[in-house]
Coordinates of C-alpha atoms in Angstrom, one line a residue:
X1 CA -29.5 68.1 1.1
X2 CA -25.9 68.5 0.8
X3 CA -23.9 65.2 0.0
X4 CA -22.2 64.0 3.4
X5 CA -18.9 63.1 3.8
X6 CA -19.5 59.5 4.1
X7 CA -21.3 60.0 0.7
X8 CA -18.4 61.6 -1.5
X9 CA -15.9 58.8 0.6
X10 CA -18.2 56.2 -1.0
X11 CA -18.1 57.6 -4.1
X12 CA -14.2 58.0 -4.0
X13 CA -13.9 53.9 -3.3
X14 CA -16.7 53.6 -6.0
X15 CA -14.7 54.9 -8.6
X16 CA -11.3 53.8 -7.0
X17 CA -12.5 49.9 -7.3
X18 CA -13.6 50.4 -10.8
X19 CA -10.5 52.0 -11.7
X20 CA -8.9 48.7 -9.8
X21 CA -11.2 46.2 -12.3
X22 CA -9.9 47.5 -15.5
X23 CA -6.5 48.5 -14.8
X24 CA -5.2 45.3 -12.5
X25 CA -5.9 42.7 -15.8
X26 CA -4.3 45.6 -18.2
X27 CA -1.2 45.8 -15.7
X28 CA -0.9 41.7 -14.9
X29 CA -0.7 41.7 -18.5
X30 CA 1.6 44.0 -19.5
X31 CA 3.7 42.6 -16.6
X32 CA 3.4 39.1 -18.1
X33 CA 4.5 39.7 -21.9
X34 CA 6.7 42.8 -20.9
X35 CA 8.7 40.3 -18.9
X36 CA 9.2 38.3 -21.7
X37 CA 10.0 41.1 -24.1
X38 CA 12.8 42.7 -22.0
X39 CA 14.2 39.5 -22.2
X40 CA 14.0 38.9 -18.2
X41 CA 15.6 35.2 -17.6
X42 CA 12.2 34.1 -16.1
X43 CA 10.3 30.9 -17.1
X44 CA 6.7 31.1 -18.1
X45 CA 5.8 30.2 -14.6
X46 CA 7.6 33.0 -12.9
X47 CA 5.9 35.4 -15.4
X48 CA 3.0 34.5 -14.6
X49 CA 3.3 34.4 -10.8
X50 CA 4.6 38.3 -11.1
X51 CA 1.2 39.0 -13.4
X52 CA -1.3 37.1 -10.9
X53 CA 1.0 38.9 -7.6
X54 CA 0.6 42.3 -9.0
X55 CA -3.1 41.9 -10.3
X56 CA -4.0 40.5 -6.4
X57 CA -2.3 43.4 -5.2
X58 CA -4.3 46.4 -7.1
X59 CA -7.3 44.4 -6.2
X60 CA -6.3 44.2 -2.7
X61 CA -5.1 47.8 -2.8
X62 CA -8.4 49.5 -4.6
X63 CA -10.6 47.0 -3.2
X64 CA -11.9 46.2 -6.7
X65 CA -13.5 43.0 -5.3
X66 CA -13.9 41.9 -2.0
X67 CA -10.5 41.1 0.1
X68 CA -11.4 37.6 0.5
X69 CA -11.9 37.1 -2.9
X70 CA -9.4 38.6 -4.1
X71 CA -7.7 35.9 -2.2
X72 CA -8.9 33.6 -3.8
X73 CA -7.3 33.7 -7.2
X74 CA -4.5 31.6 -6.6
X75 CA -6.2 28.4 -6.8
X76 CA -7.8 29.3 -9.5
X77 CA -4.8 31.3 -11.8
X78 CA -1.7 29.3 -9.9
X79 CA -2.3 26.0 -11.3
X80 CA -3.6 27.9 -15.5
X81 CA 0.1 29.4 -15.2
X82 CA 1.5 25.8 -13.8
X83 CA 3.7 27.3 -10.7
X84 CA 1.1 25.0 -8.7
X85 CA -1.3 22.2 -8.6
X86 CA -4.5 23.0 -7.2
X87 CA -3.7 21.0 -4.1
X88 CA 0.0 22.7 -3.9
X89 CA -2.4 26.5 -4.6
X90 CA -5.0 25.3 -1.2
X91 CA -2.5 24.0 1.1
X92 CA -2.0 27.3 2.6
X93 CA -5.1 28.0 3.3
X94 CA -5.0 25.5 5.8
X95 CA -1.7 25.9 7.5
X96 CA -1.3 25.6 11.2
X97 CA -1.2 29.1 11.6
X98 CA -5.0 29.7 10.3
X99 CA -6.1 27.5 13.3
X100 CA -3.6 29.6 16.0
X101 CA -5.4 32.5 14.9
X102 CA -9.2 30.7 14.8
X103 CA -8.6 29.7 18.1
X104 CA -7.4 33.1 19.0
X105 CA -10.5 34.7 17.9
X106 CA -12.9 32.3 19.9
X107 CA -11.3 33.2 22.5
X108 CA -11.8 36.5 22.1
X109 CA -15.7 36.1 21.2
X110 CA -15.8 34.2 24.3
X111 CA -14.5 37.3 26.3
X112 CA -16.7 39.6 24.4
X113 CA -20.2 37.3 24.6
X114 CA -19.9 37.4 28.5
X115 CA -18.1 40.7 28.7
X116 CA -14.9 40.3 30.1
X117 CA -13.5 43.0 28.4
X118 CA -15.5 45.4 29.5
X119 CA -14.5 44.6 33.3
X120 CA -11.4 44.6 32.2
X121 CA -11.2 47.7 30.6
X122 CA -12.9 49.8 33.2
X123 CA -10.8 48.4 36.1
X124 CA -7.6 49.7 34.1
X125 CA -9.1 53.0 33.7
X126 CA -10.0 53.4 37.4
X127 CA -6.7 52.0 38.8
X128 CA -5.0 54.7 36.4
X129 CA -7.0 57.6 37.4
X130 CA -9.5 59.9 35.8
X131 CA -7.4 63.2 36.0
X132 CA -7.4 64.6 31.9
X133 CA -4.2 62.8 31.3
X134 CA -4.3 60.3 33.2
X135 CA -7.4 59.3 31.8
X136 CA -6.2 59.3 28.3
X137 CA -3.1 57.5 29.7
X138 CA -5.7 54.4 31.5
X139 CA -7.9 54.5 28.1
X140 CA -4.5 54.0 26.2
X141 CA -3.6 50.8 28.2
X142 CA -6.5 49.4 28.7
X143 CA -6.9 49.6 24.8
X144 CA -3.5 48.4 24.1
X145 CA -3.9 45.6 26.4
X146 CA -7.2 44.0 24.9
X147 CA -6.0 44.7 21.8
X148 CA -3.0 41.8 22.2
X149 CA -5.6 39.8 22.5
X150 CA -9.0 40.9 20.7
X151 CA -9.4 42.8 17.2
X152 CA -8.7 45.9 17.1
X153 CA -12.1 47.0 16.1
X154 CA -13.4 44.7 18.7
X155 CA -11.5 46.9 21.2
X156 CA -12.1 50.0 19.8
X157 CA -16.1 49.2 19.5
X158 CA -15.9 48.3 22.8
X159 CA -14.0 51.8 24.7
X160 CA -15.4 54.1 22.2
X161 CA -19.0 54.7 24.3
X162 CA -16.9 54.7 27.5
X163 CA -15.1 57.4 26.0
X164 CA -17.9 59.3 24.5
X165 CA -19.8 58.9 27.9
X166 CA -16.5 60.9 29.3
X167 CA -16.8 63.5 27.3
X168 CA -20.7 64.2 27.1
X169 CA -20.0 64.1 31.4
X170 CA -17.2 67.2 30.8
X171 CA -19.5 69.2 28.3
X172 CA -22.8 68.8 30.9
X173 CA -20.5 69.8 33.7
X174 CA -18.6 72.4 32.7
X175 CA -21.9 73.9 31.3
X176 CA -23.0 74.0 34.8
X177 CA -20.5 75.6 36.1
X178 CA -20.3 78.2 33.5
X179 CA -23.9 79.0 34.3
X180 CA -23.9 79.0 38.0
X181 CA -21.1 81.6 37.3
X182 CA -23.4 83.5 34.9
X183 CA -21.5 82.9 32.2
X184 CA -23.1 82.5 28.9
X185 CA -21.8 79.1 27.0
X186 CA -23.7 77.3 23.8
X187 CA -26.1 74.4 24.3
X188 CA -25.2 72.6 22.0
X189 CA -21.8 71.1 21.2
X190 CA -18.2 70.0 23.4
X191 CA -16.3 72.3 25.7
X192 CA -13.0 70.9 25.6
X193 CA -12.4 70.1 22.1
X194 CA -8.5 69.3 22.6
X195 CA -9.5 66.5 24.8
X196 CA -12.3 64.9 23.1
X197 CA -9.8 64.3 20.1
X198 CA -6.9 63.5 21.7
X199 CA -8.9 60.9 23.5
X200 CA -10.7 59.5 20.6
X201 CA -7.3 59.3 18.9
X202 CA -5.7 57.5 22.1
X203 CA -8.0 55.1 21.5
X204 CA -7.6 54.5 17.6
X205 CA -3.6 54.6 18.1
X206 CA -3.2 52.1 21.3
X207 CA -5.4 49.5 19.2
X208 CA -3.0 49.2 16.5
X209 CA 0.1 49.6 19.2
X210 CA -0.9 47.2 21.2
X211 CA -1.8 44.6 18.8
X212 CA 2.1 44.2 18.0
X213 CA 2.5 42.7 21.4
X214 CA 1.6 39.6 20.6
X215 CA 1.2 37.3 17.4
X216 CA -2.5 36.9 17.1
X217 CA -3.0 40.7 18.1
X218 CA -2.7 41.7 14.5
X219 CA -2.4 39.3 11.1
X220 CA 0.8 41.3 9.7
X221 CA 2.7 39.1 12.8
X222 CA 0.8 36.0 12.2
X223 CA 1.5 36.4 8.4
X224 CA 5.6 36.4 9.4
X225 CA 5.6 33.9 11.0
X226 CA 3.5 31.7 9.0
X227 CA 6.0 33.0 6.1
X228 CA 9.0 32.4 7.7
X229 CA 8.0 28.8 8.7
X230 CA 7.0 27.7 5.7
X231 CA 9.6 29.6 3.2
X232 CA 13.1 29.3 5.2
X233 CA 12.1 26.9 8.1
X234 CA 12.4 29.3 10.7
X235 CA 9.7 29.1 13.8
X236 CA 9.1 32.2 16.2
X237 CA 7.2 31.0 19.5
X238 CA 4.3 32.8 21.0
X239 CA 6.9 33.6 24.0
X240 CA 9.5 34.9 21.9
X241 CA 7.5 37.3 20.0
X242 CA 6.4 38.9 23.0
X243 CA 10.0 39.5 23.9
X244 CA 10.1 41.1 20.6
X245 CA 6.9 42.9 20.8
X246 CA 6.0 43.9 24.5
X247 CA 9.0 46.4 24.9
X248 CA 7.8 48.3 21.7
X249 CA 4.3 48.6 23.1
X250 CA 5.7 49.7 26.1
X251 CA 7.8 52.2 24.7
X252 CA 5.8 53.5 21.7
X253 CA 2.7 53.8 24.4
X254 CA 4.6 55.4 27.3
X255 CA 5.7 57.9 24.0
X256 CA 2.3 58.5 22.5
X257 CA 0.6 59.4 25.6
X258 CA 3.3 62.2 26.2
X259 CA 3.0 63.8 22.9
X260 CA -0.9 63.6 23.0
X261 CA -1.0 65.4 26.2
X262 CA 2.1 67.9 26.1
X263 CA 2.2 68.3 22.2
X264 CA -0.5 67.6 20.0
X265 CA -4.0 67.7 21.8
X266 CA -2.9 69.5 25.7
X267 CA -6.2 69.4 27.0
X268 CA -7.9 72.4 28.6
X269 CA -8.9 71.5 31.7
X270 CA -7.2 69.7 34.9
X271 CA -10.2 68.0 36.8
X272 CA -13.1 66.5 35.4
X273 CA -15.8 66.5 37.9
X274 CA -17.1 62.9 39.0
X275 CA -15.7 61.5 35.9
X276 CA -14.4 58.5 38.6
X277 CA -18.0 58.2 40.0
X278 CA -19.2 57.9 36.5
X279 CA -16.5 55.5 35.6
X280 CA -17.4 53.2 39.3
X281 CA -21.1 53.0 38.2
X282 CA -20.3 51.6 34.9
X283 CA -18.0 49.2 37.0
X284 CA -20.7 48.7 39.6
X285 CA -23.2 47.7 36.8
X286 CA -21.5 45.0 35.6
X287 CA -22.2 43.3 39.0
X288 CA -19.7 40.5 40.6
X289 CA -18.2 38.2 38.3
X290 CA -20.3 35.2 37.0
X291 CA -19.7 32.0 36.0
X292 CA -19.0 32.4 32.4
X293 CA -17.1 35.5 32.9
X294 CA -14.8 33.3 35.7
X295 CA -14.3 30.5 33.2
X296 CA -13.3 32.5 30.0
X297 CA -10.7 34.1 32.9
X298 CA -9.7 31.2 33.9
X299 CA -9.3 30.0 30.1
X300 CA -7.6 32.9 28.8
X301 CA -5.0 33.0 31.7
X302 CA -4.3 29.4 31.1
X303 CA -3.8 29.6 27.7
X304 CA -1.6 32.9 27.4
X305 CA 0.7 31.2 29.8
X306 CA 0.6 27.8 27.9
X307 CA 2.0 30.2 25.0
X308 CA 4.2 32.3 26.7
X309 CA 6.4 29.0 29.0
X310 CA 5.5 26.4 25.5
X311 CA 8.8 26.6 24.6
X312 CA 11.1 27.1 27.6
X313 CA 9.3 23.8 28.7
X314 CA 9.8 21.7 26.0
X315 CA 13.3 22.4 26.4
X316 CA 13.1 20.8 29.8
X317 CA 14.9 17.2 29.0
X318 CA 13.8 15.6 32.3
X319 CA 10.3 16.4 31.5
X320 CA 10.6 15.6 27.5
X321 CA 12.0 12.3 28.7
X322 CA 8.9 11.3 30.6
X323 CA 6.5 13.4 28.7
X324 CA 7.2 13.0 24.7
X325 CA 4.4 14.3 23.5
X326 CA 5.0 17.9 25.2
X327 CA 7.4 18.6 22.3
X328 CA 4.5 18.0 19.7
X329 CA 2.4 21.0 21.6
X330 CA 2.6 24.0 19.7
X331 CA 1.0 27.3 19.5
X332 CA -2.1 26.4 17.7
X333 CA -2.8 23.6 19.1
X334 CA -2.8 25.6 22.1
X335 CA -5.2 27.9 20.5
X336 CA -7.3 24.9 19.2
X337 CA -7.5 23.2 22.9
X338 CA -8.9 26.3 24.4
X339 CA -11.3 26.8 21.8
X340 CA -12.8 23.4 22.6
X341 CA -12.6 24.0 26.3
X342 CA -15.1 26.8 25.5
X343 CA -17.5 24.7 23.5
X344 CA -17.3 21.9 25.9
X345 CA -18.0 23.8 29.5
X346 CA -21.3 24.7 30.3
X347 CA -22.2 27.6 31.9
X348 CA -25.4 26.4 32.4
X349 CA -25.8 22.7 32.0
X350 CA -29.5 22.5 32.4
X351 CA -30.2 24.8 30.2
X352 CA -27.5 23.7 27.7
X353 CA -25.9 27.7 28.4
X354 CA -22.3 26.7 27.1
X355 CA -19.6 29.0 27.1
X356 CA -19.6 29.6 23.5
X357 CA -22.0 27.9 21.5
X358 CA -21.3 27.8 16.9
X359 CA -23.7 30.7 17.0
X360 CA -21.0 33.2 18.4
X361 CA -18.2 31.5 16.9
X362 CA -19.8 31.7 13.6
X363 CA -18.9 35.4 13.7
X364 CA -15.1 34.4 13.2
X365 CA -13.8 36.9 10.6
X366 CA -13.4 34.2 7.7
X367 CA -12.9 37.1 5.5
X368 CA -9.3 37.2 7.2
X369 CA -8.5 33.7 7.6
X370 CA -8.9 33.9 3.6
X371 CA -6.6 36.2 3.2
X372 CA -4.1 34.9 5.3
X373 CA -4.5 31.9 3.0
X374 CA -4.3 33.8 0.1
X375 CA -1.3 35.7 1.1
X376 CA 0.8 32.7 1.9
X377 CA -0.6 30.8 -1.7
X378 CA 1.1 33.8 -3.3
X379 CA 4.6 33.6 -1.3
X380 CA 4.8 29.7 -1.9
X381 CA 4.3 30.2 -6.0
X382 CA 6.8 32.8 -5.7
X383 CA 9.2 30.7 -3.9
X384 CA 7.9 27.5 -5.9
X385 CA 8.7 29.6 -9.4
X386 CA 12.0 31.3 -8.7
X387 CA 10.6 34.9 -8.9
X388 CA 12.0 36.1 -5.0
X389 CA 15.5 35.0 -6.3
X390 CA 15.1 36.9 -10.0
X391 CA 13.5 39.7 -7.4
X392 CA 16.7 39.5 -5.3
X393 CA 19.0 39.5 -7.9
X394 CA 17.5 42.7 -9.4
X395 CA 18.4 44.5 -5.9
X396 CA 22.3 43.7 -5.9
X397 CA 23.3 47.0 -6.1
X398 CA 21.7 47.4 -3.1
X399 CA 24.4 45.5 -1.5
X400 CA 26.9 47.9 -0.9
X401 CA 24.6 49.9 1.3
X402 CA 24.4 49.8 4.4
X403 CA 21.6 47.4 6.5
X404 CA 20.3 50.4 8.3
X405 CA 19.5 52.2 5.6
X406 CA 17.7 49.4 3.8
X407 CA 15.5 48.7 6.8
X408 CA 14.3 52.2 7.1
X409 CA 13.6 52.4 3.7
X410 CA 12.0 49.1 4.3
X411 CA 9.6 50.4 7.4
X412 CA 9.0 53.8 6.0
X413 CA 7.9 52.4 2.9
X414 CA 5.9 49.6 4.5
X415 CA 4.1 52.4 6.7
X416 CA 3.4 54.4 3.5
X417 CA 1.3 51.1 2.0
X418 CA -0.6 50.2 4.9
X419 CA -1.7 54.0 5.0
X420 CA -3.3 53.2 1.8
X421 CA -4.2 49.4 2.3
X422 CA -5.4 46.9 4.5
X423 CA -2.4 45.9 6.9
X424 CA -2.7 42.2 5.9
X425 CA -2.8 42.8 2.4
X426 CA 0.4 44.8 2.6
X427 CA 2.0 42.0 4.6
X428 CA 0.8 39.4 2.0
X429 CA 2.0 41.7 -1.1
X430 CA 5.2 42.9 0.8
X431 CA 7.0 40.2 2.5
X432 CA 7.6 37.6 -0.3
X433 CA 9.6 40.4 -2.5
X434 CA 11.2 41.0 0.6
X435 CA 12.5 38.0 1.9
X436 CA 13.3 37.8 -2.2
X437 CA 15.4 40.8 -1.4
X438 CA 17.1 39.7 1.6
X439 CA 18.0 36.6 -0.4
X440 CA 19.6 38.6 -3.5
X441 CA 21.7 40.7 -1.2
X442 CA 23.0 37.9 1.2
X443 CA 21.3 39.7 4.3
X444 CA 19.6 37.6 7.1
X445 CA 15.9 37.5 6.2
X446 CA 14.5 38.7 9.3
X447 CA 16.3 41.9 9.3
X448 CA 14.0 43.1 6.8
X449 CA 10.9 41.0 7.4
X450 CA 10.6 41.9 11.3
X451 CA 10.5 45.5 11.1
X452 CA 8.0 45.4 7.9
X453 CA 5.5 42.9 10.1
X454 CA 5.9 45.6 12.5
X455 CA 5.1 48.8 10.6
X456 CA 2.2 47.3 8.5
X457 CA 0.3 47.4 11.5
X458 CA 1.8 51.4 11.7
X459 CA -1.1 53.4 10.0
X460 CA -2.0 56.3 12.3
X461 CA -2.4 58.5 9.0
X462 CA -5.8 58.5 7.3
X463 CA -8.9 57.3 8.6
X464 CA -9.4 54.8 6.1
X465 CA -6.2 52.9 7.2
X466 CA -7.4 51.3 9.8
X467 CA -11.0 50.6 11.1
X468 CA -9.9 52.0 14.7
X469 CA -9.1 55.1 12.7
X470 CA -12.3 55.0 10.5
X471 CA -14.3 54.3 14.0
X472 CA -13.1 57.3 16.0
X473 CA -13.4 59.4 13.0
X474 CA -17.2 58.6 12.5
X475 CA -17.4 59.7 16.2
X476 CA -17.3 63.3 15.0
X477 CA -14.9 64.4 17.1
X478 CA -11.9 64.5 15.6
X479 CA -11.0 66.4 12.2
X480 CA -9.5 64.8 9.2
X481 CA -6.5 67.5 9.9
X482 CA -5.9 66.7 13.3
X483 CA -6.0 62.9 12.2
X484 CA -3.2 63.6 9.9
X485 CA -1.3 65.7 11.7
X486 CA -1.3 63.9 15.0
X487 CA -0.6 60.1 12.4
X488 CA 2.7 61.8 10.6
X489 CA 4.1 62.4 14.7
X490 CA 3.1 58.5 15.4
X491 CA 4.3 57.3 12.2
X492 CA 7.9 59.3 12.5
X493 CA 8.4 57.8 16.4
X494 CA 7.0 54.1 14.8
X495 CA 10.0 54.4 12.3
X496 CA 12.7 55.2 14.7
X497 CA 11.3 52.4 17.4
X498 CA 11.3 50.1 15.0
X499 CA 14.5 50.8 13.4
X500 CA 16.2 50.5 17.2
X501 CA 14.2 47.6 17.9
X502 CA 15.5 45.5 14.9
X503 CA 19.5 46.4 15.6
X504 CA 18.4 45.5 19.4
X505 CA 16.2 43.0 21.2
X506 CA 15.0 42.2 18.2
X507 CA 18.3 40.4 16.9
X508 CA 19.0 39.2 20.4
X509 CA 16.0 37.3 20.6
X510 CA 15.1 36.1 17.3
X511 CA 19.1 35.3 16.6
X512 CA 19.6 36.9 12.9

């Protein structure tokens, strides 16, 4: 039989992470001693940091090993160079910001295990309406909404069947119809082609919007801020990011859905029948509410409003008086008290039924914890060695242009990587040299650093940059053509919100 496409994709990464296993040590090195050739004013440390950065980032980038090993090598090649003691190289792995998103991610298992998300998907989708586009507009922010606060594959996993379940409904009942007219249609494949792949692509897109909404909707945030804590003791609250992040979901949604359904994928018909009907039974089927669905509710609701009013709170003086210890609750301790909430409550006491039990929460992604830890190992031995201020220093004749035009330079080139990378990788690889940058050139950090958080998470291009993309394209209903073309609109509007958002709310609330 012919090879598939999944085959000759397989055989691409083959042969792209080989590539990655020779050339990565043959660059790092050549980085290393060519440093010290050119006569760069750089200790031995800082040369080596640059060799191990750029060796973890073609690994990272060609997947030549496993992401989470690849993140890894810092405690083995930080403290061989000397930027770091092996203590100094794990440290990171551990920071605060690991356990906001670990509790994060129980709490989204717990959601999943007695699906929650399910209810709450399909009650979007049937308070929206089931017209074409309006159905593509409830799928949309029913996606974009779970995905603040569950993965994006997670979410994507989870509407995909709903969706498909749509479209088989259209094809079986416009068939129908055609025949009762006696009109002669195939048997086998969709009807309305426009709408299937606009749909499956509303649902790729508004999992990677949405997750910008909050900070443990996608690691590229979590990464800023865990960078920008640790490296120029700035802290961005749960609260204030939303500020920051739920008018550009609003926005970039309300501007998606319009181009998918005037522009790009119009679809062809305006009524579906009993598309509602089928959307009620699948309601209906979930039956009323149970008791482990009611207390992850009652959990989440608790919790996303402990992060949102943390910090407006504390700043009560009245209540910090008489309550100390409210200043000393922060965002992942938040994240870790809900987590044992779910362990603790039972469900089911005689049968020892507990909301979440180690079983489900074993299926944590460590893979991106490690990374995270990775990443952040990598921005503290740049710090640590000096390299983000020989970085900076390389970029001063960057000063005399204007901030604008650094920043979209900054997003479109961010948007370009994670086309071609995992969006936390990029954040890891990217930030350091730009907070480096930002340094050199005298500029506020967060100027550049916000807007390239943002537009990691920004890859509407390939199917392979995301696995919301790489999900809806395995559906078959969408072309790699129509991926690409309907990714470069996305990825143009992306660059223009963002750019606005930084000179805007983003400034007002995050003060640079």
């Amino acid at each position: 039989p012919a090879p598939s496409q999944d085959d000759g994709s397989r055989g691409q990464s083959y042969k792209l992470a080989w590539t990655g296993r020779f050339v990565g040590p043959l660059i790092a090195l050549s980085v290393y001693y060519g440093l010290e050739l050119g006569g760069a004013d750089l200790s031995q440390e800082a040369r080596g940091t640059a060799a191990v950065g750029i060796l973890m980032a073609i690994l990272w980038m060609t997947e030549a090993m496993p992401l989470a090993a690849t993140s890894l090598i810092p405690i083995a090649m930080f403290p061989i160079v000397g930027v770091l003691t092996v203590s100094e190289a794990t440290a990171p792995y551990a920071t605060d910001v690991i356990f906001l998103f670990m509790g994060g991610f129980v709490l989204a298992l717990s959601m999943e295990r007695w699906n929650l998300h399910r209810r709450i998907a399909l009650l979007i989708v049937l308070v929206v309406g089931t017209k074409p586009t309006r159905l593509i507009g409830g799928f949309m922010v029913a996606t974009a909404f779970l995905s603040m606060w569950i993965s994006n594959t997670a979410t994507t996993v989870l509407m995909l069947p709903i969706a498909v379940s749509i479209i088989a409904l259209i094809t079986t009942r416009l068939r129908q119809k055609a025949r009762e007219r006696g009109e002669t249609v195939p048997d086998e494949g969709i009807l309305t082609p426009k709408f299937a792949a606009g749909l499956m692509l509303a649902v790729a897109y508004a999992a990677s919007i949405g997750s910008v909404g909050t900070l443990i909707g996608t690691p590229p945030n979590l990464f800023l801020r865990a960078f920008v804590e640790r490296s120029y003791g700035i802290e961005i609250g749960f609260g204030q990011w939303m500020l920051v992040g739920i008018p550009l979901v609003v926005v970039f949604l309300l501007i998606a859905w319009i181009l998918m359904i005037r522009v790009i994928f119009p679809p062809e018909i305006d009524d579906i029948p009993d598309s509602e009907g089928l959307i009620a039974e699948q309601f209906r089927q979930l039956g009323s509410m149970g008791r482990g669905e009611k207390i992850v509710l009652t959990i989440f609701v608790g919790t996303a409003l402990a992060w949102i009013f943390r910090e407006p709170v504390s700043g009560i003086g009245w209540l910090s008086e008489r309550l100390p210890w409210i200043d000393q609750v922060t965002d992942p301790a938040i994240a870790i008290i809900a987590a044992l909430l779910l362990f603790s409550i039972p469900v089911d006491a005689r049968k020892g039924v507990f909301v979440i039990d180690w079983e489900t929460a074993n299926r944590l992604p460590w893979n991106v914890l490690l990374l995270f830890g990775g990443g952040l190992s990598l921005a503290t031995a740049i710090q640590a060695s000096g390299l983000d201020t020989w970085v900076g220093s390389q970029f001063l004749q960057f000063e005399a242009l204007p901030g604008i035009g650094l920043v979209v330079g900054t997003i479109i080139l961010t948007t370009l990587l994670s086309n071609l990378t995992s969006n936390t990788a990029t954040a890891a690889t990217f930030l350091p040299i730009l907070g480096g940058l930002a340094m050199g050139i005298g500029i506020e950090p967060l100027v550049l650093l916000v807007p390239a958080a943002l537009a990691a998470t920004c890859a509407f291009i390939m199917p392979v940059a995301t696995p919301p993309n790489a999900i809806v394209f395995g559906s078959g209903h969408v072309q790699i053509g129509q991926m690409i073309r309907a990714g470069l609109w996305l990825n143009v509007i992306a660059i223009l919100l963002i750019t606005v958002l930084t000179y805007t709310i983003g400034g007002w609330v995050l003060g640079y």
